[in-house]
Amino acid sequence: MTEQTIALVTGANKGIGYEIAAGLGALGWSVGVGARNEEHREAAVAKLRVAGVDAFGVPLDVTDGASVTAAAELIADRAGRLDVLVNNAGITGSVPQMPTTVDVATVRAAVETNVIGVIRVTNAMLPLLRRSASPRIVNMSSSVGSLTLQTTPGAETGPIAVAYAPSKTFLNAVTVQYAKELRDTNILINAACPGFCATDLNGFRGVRTPQQGAAIAIRLATLPDDGPTGSFFDDAGEVPW
Ligand SMILES: NC(=O)c1ccc[n+]([C@@H]2O[C@H](COP(=O)([O-])OP(=O)(O)OC[C@H]3O[C@@H](n4cnc5c(N)ncnc54)[C@H](OP(=O)(O)O)[C@@H]3O)[C@@H](O)[C@H]2O)c1
């Protein structure tokens, strides 16, 4: 009998993260629902279980080192290893975010969650991921973080946002650095863009469903051992950095 795959999805209580958890759970995986709000986390776990997913709650605030350490301990106690980490939790920060008038605290908050949070969670989970036969890390980025697209006239890159968009550029750069350090390991780490999905993040203005947004993360979470690493993908293929 093959061992059940163990995954952790951060920010999985709603939106795209919830759908990633549902999609990975549908593969028969055991899925940790990382979420900071207890009520929302337990509601998501209950809903996933009703849908047949082997879901378990993981209290997790990606900006809080003690919380992240405790989350790693919870997974170590439960499973002894982690096969797939999806760093999905993210915030836009308050708007507007015009560069010339922004409150720097808004920029700092976006970086703290969208970048430092990913590094914090990844490094806490790495000892567990190293025990997996085929570890995968997926960082939920955005095409708004692509400097190539941001500087391409006519490309769709959303509103000017000096906190959110550069935080995803930073996350992309961080993803590349991890891939370089981990090149000689079996860990594959990639960035994903879900497209513009209707979630709380954008006041449900997105044109895709959260389920559609989850698809690319699920694909990168299930890459074969000879799959890519250090790249950036959406449903259509590679996204330029
Ligand atoms: N929606 C889009 O169109 C779109 C496009 C490109 C990229 N993305 C990216 O996709 C990811 C998911 O976004 P979404 O659209 O699903 O947004 P969402 O519905 O607002 O969900 C964001 C999730 O992140 C969690 N989160 C935020 N800060 C956290 C923290 N400090 N610790 C733990 N969890 C935290 C939220 O928890 P709470 O419920 O507790 O706040 C929530 O579960 C984000 O990284 C986002 O940047 C989204």
PDB file of C-alpha atoms and ligand atoms in Angstrom:
ATOM      1  CA  MET A   1       0.000   0.000   0.000  1.00  0.00           C
ATOM      2  CA  THR A   2       1.365   3.433  -0.874  1.00  0.00           C
ATOM      3  CA  GLU A   3       1.601   5.999   1.890  1.00  0.00           C
ATOM      4  CA  GLN A   4      -0.954   8.779   1.941  1.00  0.00           C
ATOM      5  CA  THR A   5       0.430  12.082   0.694  1.00  0.00           C
ATOM      6  CA  ILE A   6       0.473  14.847   3.321  1.00  0.00           C
ATOM      7  CA  ALA A   7      -0.067  18.468   2.277  1.00  0.00           C
ATOM      8  CA  LEU A   8      -0.324  21.811   4.038  1.00  0.00           C
ATOM      9  CA  VAL A   9      -2.133  24.741   2.445  1.00  0.00           C
ATOM     10  CA  THR A  10      -1.740  28.120   4.149  1.00  0.00           C
ATOM     11  CA  GLY A  11      -4.756  30.432   4.157  1.00  0.00           C
ATOM     12  CA  ALA A  12      -7.016  27.504   3.333  1.00  0.00           C
ATOM     13  CA  ASN A  13     -10.129  28.611   5.192  1.00  0.00           C
ATOM     14  CA  LYS A  14     -11.564  30.393   2.163  1.00  0.00           C
ATOM     15  CA  GLY A  15     -11.011  31.514  -1.407  1.00  0.00           C
ATOM     16  CA  ILE A  16      -8.414  29.868  -3.608  1.00  0.00           C
ATOM     17  CA  GLY A  17      -6.681  28.180  -0.650  1.00  0.00           C
ATOM     18  CA  TYR A  18      -9.859  26.357   0.313  1.00  0.00           C
ATOM     19  CA  GLU A  19     -10.240  25.106  -3.261  1.00  0.00           C
ATOM     20  CA  ILE A  20      -6.609  23.968  -3.357  1.00  0.00           C
ATOM     21  CA  ALA A  21      -7.263  21.979  -0.168  1.00  0.00           C
ATOM     22  CA  ALA A  22     -10.420  20.513  -1.708  1.00  0.00           C
ATOM     23  CA  GLY A  23      -8.607  19.610  -4.923  1.00  0.00           C
ATOM     24  CA  LEU A  24      -5.661  17.961  -3.173  1.00  0.00           C
ATOM     25  CA  GLY A  25      -8.072  16.185  -0.838  1.00  0.00           C
ATOM     26  CA  ALA A  26      -9.954  14.808  -3.835  1.00  0.00           C
ATOM     27  CA  LEU A  27      -6.724  13.034  -4.796  1.00  0.00           C
ATOM     28  CA  GLY A  28      -6.976  11.092  -1.546  1.00  0.00           C
ATOM     29  CA  TRP A  29      -4.364  13.208   0.202  1.00  0.00           C
ATOM     30  CA  SER A  30      -4.412  14.230   3.852  1.00  0.00           C
ATOM     31  CA  VAL A  31      -4.639  18.022   3.844  1.00  0.00           C
ATOM     32  CA  GLY A  32      -3.724  20.425   6.615  1.00  0.00           C
ATOM     33  CA  VAL A  33      -5.943  23.492   6.546  1.00  0.00           C
ATOM     34  CA  GLY A  34      -3.641  26.282   7.684  1.00  0.00           C
ATOM     35  CA  ALA A  35      -5.664  29.201   9.010  1.00  0.00           C
ATOM     36  CA  ARG A  36      -5.345  31.778  11.753  1.00  0.00           C
ATOM     37  CA  ASN A  37      -8.997  32.130  12.745  1.00  0.00           C
ATOM     38  CA  GLU A  38     -10.172  29.122  14.743  1.00  0.00           C
ATOM     39  CA  GLU A  39     -13.851  29.381  13.845  1.00  0.00           C
ATOM     40  CA  HIS A  40     -13.158  29.813  10.125  1.00  0.00           C
ATOM     41  CA  ARG A  41     -10.553  27.059  10.159  1.00  0.00           C
ATOM     42  CA  GLU A  42     -12.812  24.526  11.847  1.00  0.00           C
ATOM     43  CA  ALA A  43     -15.716  25.445   9.546  1.00  0.00           C
ATOM     44  CA  ALA A  44     -13.503  24.819   6.507  1.00  0.00           C
ATOM     45  CA  VAL A  45     -12.241  21.519   7.918  1.00  0.00           C
ATOM     46  CA  ALA A  46     -15.803  20.402   8.623  1.00  0.00           C
ATOM     47  CA  LYS A  47     -16.943  21.351   5.109  1.00  0.00           C
ATOM     48  CA  LEU A  48     -14.002  19.537   3.524  1.00  0.00           C
ATOM     49  CA  ARG A  49     -14.682  16.444   5.609  1.00  0.00           C
ATOM     50  CA  VAL A  50     -18.316  16.427   4.495  1.00  0.00           C
ATOM     51  CA  ALA A  51     -16.953  16.478   0.932  1.00  0.00           C
ATOM     52  CA  GLY A  52     -14.899  13.375   1.756  1.00  0.00           C
ATOM     53  CA  VAL A  53     -11.535  15.072   2.275  1.00  0.00           C
ATOM     54  CA  ASP A  54      -9.154  13.810   4.955  1.00  0.00           C
ATOM     55  CA  ALA A  55      -8.701  17.353   6.280  1.00  0.00           C
ATOM     56  CA  PHE A  56      -7.192  18.483   9.571  1.00  0.00           C
ATOM     57  CA  GLY A  57      -6.896  21.936  11.081  1.00  0.00           C
ATOM     58  CA  VAL A  58      -3.523  23.640  11.478  1.00  0.00           C
ATOM     59  CA  PRO A  59      -3.610  26.851  13.531  1.00  0.00           C
ATOM     60  CA  LEU A  60      -1.335  29.140  11.556  1.00  0.00           C
ATOM     61  CA  ASP A  61      -0.586  32.838  11.344  1.00  0.00           C
ATOM     62  CA  VAL A  62       2.252  33.173   8.827  1.00  0.00           C
ATOM     63  CA  THR A  63       3.396  36.445  10.429  1.00  0.00           C
ATOM     64  CA  ASP A  64       3.875  34.830  13.856  1.00  0.00           C
ATOM     65  CA  GLY A  65       7.002  32.734  14.389  1.00  0.00           C
ATOM     66  CA  ALA A  66       5.606  30.869  17.396  1.00  0.00           C
ATOM     67  CA  SER A  67       2.473  29.955  15.455  1.00  0.00           C
ATOM     68  CA  VAL A  68       4.528  28.686  12.524  1.00  0.00           C
ATOM     69  CA  THR A  69       6.783  26.622  14.807  1.00  0.00           C
ATOM     70  CA  ALA A  70       3.712  25.110  16.477  1.00  0.00           C
ATOM     71  CA  ALA A  71       2.238  24.280  13.051  1.00  0.00           C
ATOM     72  CA  ALA A  72       5.400  22.381  12.094  1.00  0.00           C
ATOM     73  CA  GLU A  73       5.258  20.501  15.403  1.00  0.00           C
ATOM     74  CA  LEU A  74       1.609  19.609  14.801  1.00  0.00           C
ATOM     75  CA  ILE A  75       2.414  18.128  11.389  1.00  0.00           C
ATOM     76  CA  ALA A  76       5.508  16.345  12.734  1.00  0.00           C
ATOM     77  CA  ASP A  77       3.418  14.741  15.492  1.00  0.00           C
ATOM     78  CA  ARG A  78       0.627  13.798  13.112  1.00  0.00           C
ATOM     79  CA  ALA A  79       2.514  12.596  10.065  1.00  0.00           C
ATOM     80  CA  GLY A  80       6.259  12.782  10.713  1.00  0.00           C
ATOM     81  CA  ARG A  81       6.801  14.389   7.326  1.00  0.00           C
ATOM     82  CA  LEU A  82       5.287  16.788   4.785  1.00  0.00           C
ATOM     83  CA  ASP A  83       5.071  16.072   1.060  1.00  0.00           C
ATOM     84  CA  VAL A  84       3.569  19.283  -0.284  1.00  0.00           C
ATOM     85  CA  LEU A  85       3.530  22.849   1.013  1.00  0.00           C
ATOM     86  CA  VAL A  86       1.310  25.395  -0.713  1.00  0.00           C
ATOM     87  CA  ASN A  87       2.163  28.923   0.449  1.00  0.00           C
ATOM     88  CA  ASN A  88      -1.174  30.454  -0.479  1.00  0.00           C
ATOM     89  CA  ALA A  89      -1.916  32.908   2.365  1.00  0.00           C
ATOM     90  CA  GLY A  90      -1.716  36.466   1.149  1.00  0.00           C
ATOM     91  CA  ILE A  91      -3.050  39.983   1.602  1.00  0.00           C
ATOM     92  CA  THR A  92      -3.307  42.998  -0.675  1.00  0.00           C
ATOM     93  CA  GLY A  93      -2.968  45.536   2.129  1.00  0.00           C
ATOM     94  CA  SER A  94      -5.163  48.580   2.385  1.00  0.00           C
ATOM     95  CA  VAL A  95      -5.836  50.609  -0.750  1.00  0.00           C
ATOM     96  CA  PRO A  96      -5.165  52.901  -2.543  1.00  0.00           C
ATOM     97  CA  GLN A  97      -1.479  52.079  -2.914  1.00  0.00           C
ATOM     98  CA  MET A  98      -0.141  54.932  -5.005  1.00  0.00           C
ATOM     99  CA  PRO A  99       3.663  55.017  -4.617  1.00  0.00           C
ATOM    100  CA  THR A 100       3.813  58.742  -3.873  1.00  0.00           C
ATOM    101  CA  THR A 101       1.241  58.725  -1.080  1.00  0.00           C
ATOM    102  CA  VAL A 102       1.293  55.226   0.386  1.00  0.00           C
ATOM    103  CA  ASP A 103       1.555  54.648   4.106  1.00  0.00           C
ATOM    104  CA  VAL A 104       4.792  52.647   4.380  1.00  0.00           C
ATOM    105  CA  ALA A 105       3.107  50.442   6.987  1.00  0.00           C
ATOM    106  CA  THR A 106       0.929  49.102   4.163  1.00  0.00           C
ATOM    107  CA  VAL A 107       4.015  48.088   2.185  1.00  0.00           C
ATOM    108  CA  ARG A 108       5.601  46.542   5.246  1.00  0.00           C
ATOM    109  CA  ALA A 109       2.464  44.513   6.027  1.00  0.00           C
ATOM    110  CA  ALA A 110       2.224  43.123   2.482  1.00  0.00           C
ATOM    111  CA  VAL A 111       5.879  42.071   2.541  1.00  0.00           C
ATOM    112  CA  GLU A 112       5.550  40.599   6.028  1.00  0.00           C
ATOM    113  CA  THR A 113       2.695  38.303   4.965  1.00  0.00           C
ATOM    114  CA  ASN A 114       3.367  37.672   1.277  1.00  0.00           C
ATOM    115  CA  VAL A 115       7.140  37.282   1.427  1.00  0.00           C
ATOM    116  CA  ILE A 116       8.543  36.917   4.946  1.00  0.00           C
ATOM    117  CA  GLY A 117       5.581  34.717   5.846  1.00  0.00           C
ATOM    118  CA  VAL A 118       6.433  32.375   2.988  1.00  0.00           C
ATOM    119  CA  ILE A 119      10.087  32.186   4.028  1.00  0.00           C
ATOM    120  CA  ARG A 120       9.110  31.645   7.659  1.00  0.00           C
ATOM    121  CA  VAL A 121       6.671  28.827   6.860  1.00  0.00           C
ATOM    122  CA  THR A 122       8.902  27.207   4.241  1.00  0.00           C
ATOM    123  CA  ASN A 123      11.924  27.080   6.524  1.00  0.00           C
ATOM    124  CA  ALA A 124       9.883  25.700   9.410  1.00  0.00           C
ATOM    125  CA  MET A 125       8.477  22.975   7.157  1.00  0.00           C
ATOM    126  CA  LEU A 126      11.697  22.121   5.302  1.00  0.00           C
ATOM    127  CA  PRO A 127      12.901  19.483   7.793  1.00  0.00           C
ATOM    128  CA  LEU A 128       9.558  17.706   7.290  1.00  0.00           C
ATOM    129  CA  LEU A 129       9.635  18.183   3.509  1.00  0.00           C
ATOM    130  CA  ARG A 130      13.140  16.707   3.373  1.00  0.00           C
ATOM    131  CA  ARG A 131      11.664  13.464   4.744  1.00  0.00           C
ATOM    132  CA  SER A 132       9.361  13.157   1.723  1.00  0.00           C
ATOM    133  CA  ALA A 133      10.175  11.097  -1.379  1.00  0.00           C
ATOM    134  CA  SER A 134       8.900  13.856  -3.720  1.00  0.00           C
ATOM    135  CA  PRO A 135       8.587  17.184  -1.923  1.00  0.00           C
ATOM    136  CA  ARG A 136       6.852  20.060  -3.685  1.00  0.00           C
ATOM    137  CA  ILE A 137       6.511  23.701  -2.706  1.00  0.00           C
ATOM    138  CA  VAL A 138       4.080  26.015  -4.467  1.00  0.00           C
ATOM    139  CA  ASN A 139       4.200  29.757  -3.829  1.00  0.00           C
ATOM    140  CA  MET A 140       0.978  31.518  -4.762  1.00  0.00           C
ATOM    141  CA  SER A 141       2.139  34.588  -6.603  1.00  0.00           C
ATOM    142  CA  SER A 142       0.409  36.763  -9.181  1.00  0.00           C
ATOM    143  CA  SER A 143       1.055  37.990 -12.683  1.00  0.00           C
ATOM    144  CA  VAL A 144       1.011  41.516 -11.190  1.00  0.00           C
ATOM    145  CA  GLY A 145       4.401  40.567  -9.731  1.00  0.00           C
ATOM    146  CA  SER A 146       5.858  40.048 -13.198  1.00  0.00           C
ATOM    147  CA  LEU A 147       8.153  42.983 -14.010  1.00  0.00           C
ATOM    148  CA  THR A 148       8.103  41.873 -17.640  1.00  0.00           C
ATOM    149  CA  LEU A 149       4.315  42.231 -17.792  1.00  0.00           C
ATOM    150  CA  GLN A 150       4.341  45.411 -15.667  1.00  0.00           C
ATOM    151  CA  THR A 151       6.620  47.039 -18.251  1.00  0.00           C
ATOM    152  CA  THR A 152       4.847  45.661 -21.322  1.00  0.00           C
ATOM    153  CA  PRO A 153       2.525  48.322 -22.779  1.00  0.00           C
ATOM    154  CA  GLY A 154      -1.058  47.085 -22.852  1.00  0.00           C
ATOM    155  CA  ALA A 155      -0.461  44.051 -20.624  1.00  0.00           C
ATOM    156  CA  GLU A 156      -3.174  43.518 -18.010  1.00  0.00           C
ATOM    157  CA  THR A 157      -1.480  44.132 -14.657  1.00  0.00           C
ATOM    158  CA  GLY A 158      -4.250  45.590 -12.499  1.00  0.00           C
ATOM    159  CA  PRO A 159      -4.211  48.938 -10.697  1.00  0.00           C
ATOM    160  CA  ILE A 160      -1.021  50.654  -9.523  1.00  0.00           C
ATOM    161  CA  ALA A 161      -0.272  48.985  -6.192  1.00  0.00           C
ATOM    162  CA  VAL A 162       3.122  49.685  -4.618  1.00  0.00           C
ATOM    163  CA  ALA A 163       2.595  47.228  -1.761  1.00  0.00           C
ATOM    164  CA  TYR A 164       0.847  44.223  -3.276  1.00  0.00           C
ATOM    165  CA  ALA A 165       2.418  43.981  -6.754  1.00  0.00           C
ATOM    166  CA  PRO A 166       6.066  44.381  -5.623  1.00  0.00           C
ATOM    167  CA  SER A 167       5.448  41.932  -2.767  1.00  0.00           C
ATOM    168  CA  LYS A 168       4.677  39.313  -5.422  1.00  0.00           C
ATOM    169  CA  THR A 169       7.769  40.367  -7.430  1.00  0.00           C
ATOM    170  CA  PHE A 170       9.780  39.856  -4.237  1.00  0.00           C
ATOM    171  CA  LEU A 171       8.108  36.468  -3.718  1.00  0.00           C
ATOM    172  CA  ASN A 172       9.018  35.467  -7.272  1.00  0.00           C
ATOM    173  CA  ALA A 173      12.644  36.423  -6.649  1.00  0.00           C
ATOM    174  CA  VAL A 174      12.616  34.481  -3.379  1.00  0.00           C
ATOM    175  CA  THR A 175      11.233  31.433  -5.201  1.00  0.00           C
ATOM    176  CA  VAL A 176      14.170  31.540  -7.630  1.00  0.00           C
ATOM    177  CA  GLN A 177      16.693  31.760  -4.792  1.00  0.00           C
ATOM    178  CA  TYR A 178      15.161  28.720  -3.067  1.00  0.00           C
ATOM    179  CA  ALA A 179      15.225  26.775  -6.329  1.00  0.00           C
ATOM    180  CA  LYS A 180      18.910  27.585  -6.746  1.00  0.00           C
ATOM    181  CA  GLU A 181      19.826  26.438  -3.239  1.00  0.00           C
ATOM    182  CA  LEU A 182      17.654  23.318  -3.498  1.00  0.00           C
ATOM    183  CA  ARG A 183      18.692  22.416  -7.047  1.00  0.00           C
ATOM    184  CA  ASP A 184      20.552  19.271  -5.995  1.00  0.00           C
ATOM    185  CA  THR A 185      17.690  18.007  -3.822  1.00  0.00           C
ATOM    186  CA  ASN A 186      14.415  16.338  -4.816  1.00  0.00           C
ATOM    187  CA  ILE A 187      12.448  19.442  -3.780  1.00  0.00           C
ATOM    188  CA  LEU A 188      10.663  21.253  -6.612  1.00  0.00           C
ATOM    189  CA  ILE A 189       9.602  24.833  -5.852  1.00  0.00           C
ATOM    190  CA  ASN A 190       7.613  27.006  -8.237  1.00  0.00           C
ATOM    191  CA  ALA A 191       5.452  30.117  -8.271  1.00  0.00           C
ATOM    192  CA  ALA A 192       1.846  30.073  -9.491  1.00  0.00           C
ATOM    193  CA  CYS A 193      -0.560  32.701 -10.765  1.00  0.00           C
ATOM    194  CA  PRO A 194      -4.233  31.765 -10.304  1.00  0.00           C
ATOM    195  CA  GLY A 195      -5.627  34.456 -12.589  1.00  0.00           C
ATOM    196  CA  PHE A 196      -8.162  37.072 -11.504  1.00  0.00           C
ATOM    197  CA  CYS A 197     -10.524  35.102  -9.253  1.00  0.00           C
ATOM    198  CA  ALA A 198     -13.602  36.254  -7.372  1.00  0.00           C
ATOM    199  CA  THR A 199     -12.541  36.197  -3.705  1.00  0.00           C
ATOM    200  CA  ASP A 200     -12.515  38.443  -0.623  1.00  0.00           C
ATOM    201  CA  LEU A 201      -9.098  39.682  -1.756  1.00  0.00           C
ATOM    202  CA  ASN A 202     -10.635  41.774  -4.541  1.00  0.00           C
ATOM    203  CA  GLY A 203     -14.196  42.259  -3.283  1.00  0.00           C
ATOM    204  CA  PHE A 204     -15.263  39.313  -5.472  1.00  0.00           C
ATOM    205  CA  ARG A 205     -14.601  41.311  -8.643  1.00  0.00           C
ATOM    206  CA  GLY A 206     -12.505  38.536 -10.206  1.00  0.00           C
ATOM    207  CA  VAL A 207     -13.758  36.868 -13.354  1.00  0.00           C
ATOM    208  CA  ARG A 208     -12.581  33.332 -12.559  1.00  0.00           C
ATOM    209  CA  THR A 209     -13.828  31.033  -9.834  1.00  0.00           C
ATOM    210  CA  PRO A 210     -11.560  30.191  -6.881  1.00  0.00           C
ATOM    211  CA  GLN A 211     -11.719  26.601  -8.105  1.00  0.00           C
ATOM    212  CA  GLN A 212     -10.289  27.657 -11.467  1.00  0.00           C
ATOM    213  CA  GLY A 213      -7.597  29.600  -9.610  1.00  0.00           C
ATOM    214  CA  ALA A 214      -6.687  26.524  -7.583  1.00  0.00           C
ATOM    215  CA  ALA A 215      -5.976  24.394 -10.650  1.00  0.00           C
ATOM    216  CA  ILE A 216      -2.449  25.671 -11.338  1.00  0.00           C
ATOM    217  CA  ALA A 217      -1.407  25.202  -7.702  1.00  0.00           C
ATOM    218  CA  ILE A 218      -2.735  21.641  -7.796  1.00  0.00           C
ATOM    219  CA  ARG A 219      -0.792  20.987 -10.986  1.00  0.00           C
ATOM    220  CA  LEU A 220       2.447  22.275  -9.452  1.00  0.00           C
ATOM    221  CA  ALA A 221       1.764  20.314  -6.248  1.00  0.00           C
ATOM    222  CA  THR A 222       1.549  17.114  -8.280  1.00  0.00           C
ATOM    223  CA  LEU A 223       4.551  17.589 -10.584  1.00  0.00           C
ATOM    224  CA  PRO A 224       6.483  14.460 -11.522  1.00  0.00           C
ATOM    225  CA  ASP A 225      10.017  14.078 -10.161  1.00  0.00           C
ATOM    226  CA  ASP A 226      11.501  15.401 -13.414  1.00  0.00           C
ATOM    227  CA  GLY A 227       9.212  18.437 -13.359  1.00  0.00           C
ATOM    228  CA  PRO A 228      10.367  22.064 -13.441  1.00  0.00           C
ATOM    229  CA  THR A 229      11.686  24.046 -10.502  1.00  0.00           C
ATOM    230  CA  GLY A 230      12.315  27.763 -10.069  1.00  0.00           C
ATOM    231  CA  SER A 231       9.671  28.727 -12.626  1.00  0.00           C
ATOM    232  CA  PHE A 232       6.426  30.681 -12.696  1.00  0.00           C
ATOM    233  CA  PHE A 233       3.252  29.241 -14.203  1.00  0.00           C
ATOM    234  CA  ASP A 234      -0.386  29.954 -14.841  1.00  0.00           C
ATOM    235  CA  ASP A 235      -2.954  27.793 -16.608  1.00  0.00           C
ATOM    236  CA  ALA A 236      -1.622  28.843 -20.013  1.00  0.00           C
ATOM    237  CA  GLY A 237       1.999  27.900 -19.285  1.00  0.00           C
ATOM    238  CA  GLU A 238       5.071  29.793 -18.152  1.00  0.00           C
ATOM    239  CA  VAL A 239       4.627  33.395 -16.955  1.00  0.00           C
ATOM    240  CA  PRO A 240       7.578  35.714 -17.637  1.00  0.00           C
ATOM    241  CA  TRP A 241       9.352  36.977 -14.528  1.00  0.00           C
TER     242      TRP A 241
HETATM  243  N1  LIG B   1      -7.999  36.346  -6.128  1.00  0.00           N
HETATM  244  C1  LIG B   1      -7.181  36.678  -7.125  1.00  0.00           C
HETATM  245  O1  LIG B   1      -7.609  37.174  -8.172  1.00  0.00           O
HETATM  246  C2  LIG B   1      -5.702  36.441  -6.989  1.00  0.00           C
HETATM  247  C3  LIG B   1      -4.887  36.733  -8.095  1.00  0.00           C
HETATM  248  C4  LIG B   1      -3.519  36.511  -8.014  1.00  0.00           C
HETATM  249  C5  LIG B   1      -2.990  35.969  -6.865  1.00  0.00           C
HETATM  250  N2  LIG B   1      -3.802  35.688  -5.788  1.00  0.00           N
HETATM  251  C6  LIG B   1      -3.167  35.141  -4.582  1.00  0.00           C
HETATM  252  O2  LIG B   1      -3.837  33.939  -4.216  1.00  0.00           O
HETATM  253  C7  LIG B   1      -3.724  33.745  -2.803  1.00  0.00           C
HETATM  254  C8  LIG B   1      -5.092  33.475  -2.217  1.00  0.00           C
HETATM  255  O3  LIG B   1      -5.878  34.642  -2.388  1.00  0.00           O
HETATM  256  P1  LIG B   1      -7.476  34.632  -2.417  1.00  0.00           P
HETATM  257  O4  LIG B   1      -7.863  35.396  -3.603  1.00  0.00           O
HETATM  258  O5  LIG B   1      -8.005  33.295  -2.168  1.00  0.00           O
HETATM  259  O6  LIG B   1      -7.732  35.604  -1.157  1.00  0.00           O
HETATM  260  P2  LIG B   1      -8.643  35.465   0.143  1.00  0.00           P
HETATM  261  O7  LIG B   1      -9.962  34.862  -0.175  1.00  0.00           O
HETATM  262  O8  LIG B   1      -8.596  36.822   0.770  1.00  0.00           O
HETATM  263  O9  LIG B   1      -7.833  34.421   1.039  1.00  0.00           O
HETATM  264  C9  LIG B   1      -6.600  34.761   1.577  1.00  0.00           C
HETATM  265  C10 LIG B   1      -6.269  33.728   2.623  1.00  0.00           C
HETATM  266  O10 LIG B   1      -5.011  34.068   3.224  1.00  0.00           O
HETATM  267  C11 LIG B   1      -5.182  34.058   4.622  1.00  0.00           C
HETATM  268  N3  LIG B   1      -4.218  34.892   5.329  1.00  0.00           N
HETATM  269  C12 LIG B   1      -3.955  36.207   5.166  1.00  0.00           C
HETATM  270  N4  LIG B   1      -3.030  36.595   6.043  1.00  0.00           N
HETATM  271  C13 LIG B   1      -2.684  35.500   6.769  1.00  0.00           C
HETATM  272  C14 LIG B   1      -1.790  35.255   7.828  1.00  0.00           C
HETATM  273  N5  LIG B   1      -1.052  36.235   8.370  1.00  0.00           N
HETATM  274  N6  LIG B   1      -1.675  34.002   8.319  1.00  0.00           N
HETATM  275  C15 LIG B   1      -2.427  32.998   7.803  1.00  0.00           C
HETATM  276  N7  LIG B   1      -3.327  33.164   6.827  1.00  0.00           N
HETATM  277  C16 LIG B   1      -3.439  34.417   6.325  1.00  0.00           C
HETATM  278  C17 LIG B   1      -6.607  34.528   4.833  1.00  0.00           C
HETATM  279  O11 LIG B   1      -7.035  34.239   6.156  1.00  0.00           O
HETATM  280  P3  LIG B   1      -8.201  35.117   6.876  1.00  0.00           P
HETATM  281  O12 LIG B   1      -9.528  34.573   6.363  1.00  0.00           O
HETATM  282  O13 LIG B   1      -7.968  34.836   8.319  1.00  0.00           O
HETATM  283  O14 LIG B   1      -7.982  36.546   6.507  1.00  0.00           O
HETATM  284  C18 LIG B   1      -7.286  33.698   3.766  1.00  0.00           C
HETATM  285  O15 LIG B   1      -7.460  32.376   4.192  1.00  0.00           O
HETATM  286  C19 LIG B   1      -3.042  35.011  -2.256  1.00  0.00           C
HETATM  287  O16 LIG B   1      -1.662  34.771  -2.080  1.00  0.00           O
HETATM  288  C20 LIG B   1      -3.260  36.025  -3.362  1.00  0.00           C
HETATM  289  O17 LIG B   1      -2.294  37.047  -3.375  1.00  0.00           O
HETATM  290  C21 LIG B   1      -5.133  35.917  -5.831  1.00  0.00           C
END
